[in-house]
Short mmCIF file of C-alpha atoms in Angstrom, two decimals:
data_model
loop_
_atom_site.label_atom_id
_atom_site.label_comp_id
_atom_site.label_asym_id
_atom_site.label_seq_id
_atom_site.Cartn_x
_atom_site.Cartn_y
_atom_site.Cartn_z
CA MET A 14 -37.44 -76.06 -26.14
CA ASN A 15 -37.21 -78.18 -23.66
CA LYS A 16 -36.95 -76.47 -20.11
CA ILE A 17 -35.62 -78.44 -17.33
CA ASN A 18 -37.37 -78.24 -14.25
CA HIS A 19 -35.09 -79.45 -10.90
CA ILE A 20 -36.22 -78.81 -7.78
CA GLN A 21 -35.94 -80.96 -4.39
CA LEU A 22 -38.31 -84.27 -3.85
CA HIS A 23 -40.66 -82.35 -0.83
CA LYS A 24 -41.33 -79.63 -3.48
CA LEU A 25 -42.67 -81.91 -5.76
CA PRO A 26 -46.64 -81.09 -6.35
CA LYS A 27 -49.25 -84.44 -5.51
CA GLY A 28 -49.74 -86.55 -8.24
CA LYS A 29 -46.78 -85.05 -10.49
CA LYS A 30 -43.76 -87.30 -11.49
CA ALA A 31 -40.04 -87.37 -11.82
CA ILE A 32 -37.05 -88.57 -12.21
CA ILE A 33 -34.06 -88.53 -9.08
CA ARG A 34 -31.10 -86.88 -10.50
CA LYS A 35 -28.78 -85.83 -7.40
CA PHE A 36 -28.37 -86.99 -3.88
CA ASN A 37 -26.70 -84.13 -2.03
CA ARG A 38 -25.31 -86.04 1.07
CA GLU A 39 -23.87 -89.66 1.02
CA ASP A 40 -26.06 -90.70 4.14
CA ILE A 41 -28.94 -89.58 2.02
CA PHE A 42 -28.67 -91.47 -1.09
CA LEU A 43 -27.39 -94.79 1.17
CA LYS A 44 -30.38 -94.79 2.86
CA THR A 45 -32.61 -94.65 0.75
CA LEU A 46 -30.67 -96.77 -1.96
CA GLU A 47 -31.46 -99.38 0.26
CA MET A 48 -35.20 -98.37 -0.42
CA GLY A 49 -34.75 -98.46 -4.11
CA MET A 50 -33.89 -94.97 -4.90
CA LEU A 51 -31.77 -94.64 -7.49
CA PRO A 52 -30.73 -91.76 -9.40
CA ASN A 53 -32.50 -91.50 -12.70
CA THR A 54 -35.74 -93.45 -11.30
CA THR A 55 -39.36 -92.33 -11.69
CA ILE A 56 -40.93 -90.71 -8.64
CA GLU A 57 -44.12 -89.88 -7.70
CA MET A 58 -45.50 -87.45 -5.04
CA ILE A 59 -48.31 -89.30 -3.56
CA GLY A 60 -49.07 -86.99 -0.67
CA VAL A 61 -48.22 -85.20 2.42
CA ALA A 62 -48.74 -86.22 6.48
CA PRO A 63 -51.58 -83.51 7.50
CA LEU A 64 -49.07 -81.93 9.85
CA GLY A 65 -46.33 -81.40 6.57
CA ASP A 66 -44.31 -84.57 7.76
CA PRO A 67 -43.05 -87.28 6.39
CA ILE A 68 -44.01 -87.19 2.49
CA CYS A 69 -45.20 -90.09 0.96
CA VAL A 70 -44.00 -91.29 -2.31
CA ARG A 71 -44.23 -94.01 -5.23
CA VAL A 72 -40.67 -95.71 -6.63
CA LEU A 73 -41.76 -98.39 -8.79
CA GLU A 74 -44.69 -100.30 -7.47
CA THR A 75 -43.61 -99.53 -3.83
CA LEU A 76 -44.89 -96.84 -1.50
CA LEU A 77 -42.10 -94.99 0.75
CA SER A 78 -43.11 -92.44 3.54
CA ILE A 79 -39.34 -90.21 3.98
CA ARG A 80 -38.96 -87.67 6.60
CA LYS A 81 -39.31 -83.62 4.81
CA SER A 82 -35.41 -82.99 6.14
CA GLU A 83 -34.10 -86.50 3.90
CA ALA A 84 -36.79 -85.27 0.81
CA GLU A 85 -34.91 -81.73 0.65
CA HIS A 86 -31.30 -83.33 -0.33
CA ILE A 87 -32.56 -85.13 -2.88
CA GLU A 88 -32.91 -83.41 -6.67
CA VAL A 89 -35.43 -84.57 -9.10
CA GLU A 90 -36.37 -83.34 -12.69
CA ILE A 91 -40.30 -83.36 -13.06
CA LEU A 92 -41.76 -84.92 -15.89
CA ASN A 93 -43.72 -83.11 -18.45
CA GLU A 94 -46.62 -85.36 -19.15
CA PHE A 95 -49.45 -84.78 -22.08
#
């Protein structure tokens, strides 16, 4: 049985990969769309700035830095890697 783990992007642990599933605000969707963050795209948490904001993620082969307040509105599904 597969358990689906949906969390907010900013809560994704460092080094983990996930699939973007949902944007909870249209303005966040439009802004991140311009950066290549599309639904069903694989994303990897690279790290968090020393004061906790912004976060750094890899989308495709590009590193992006986004605010934690924006990442809170992006839901992702954690990929189980074996």
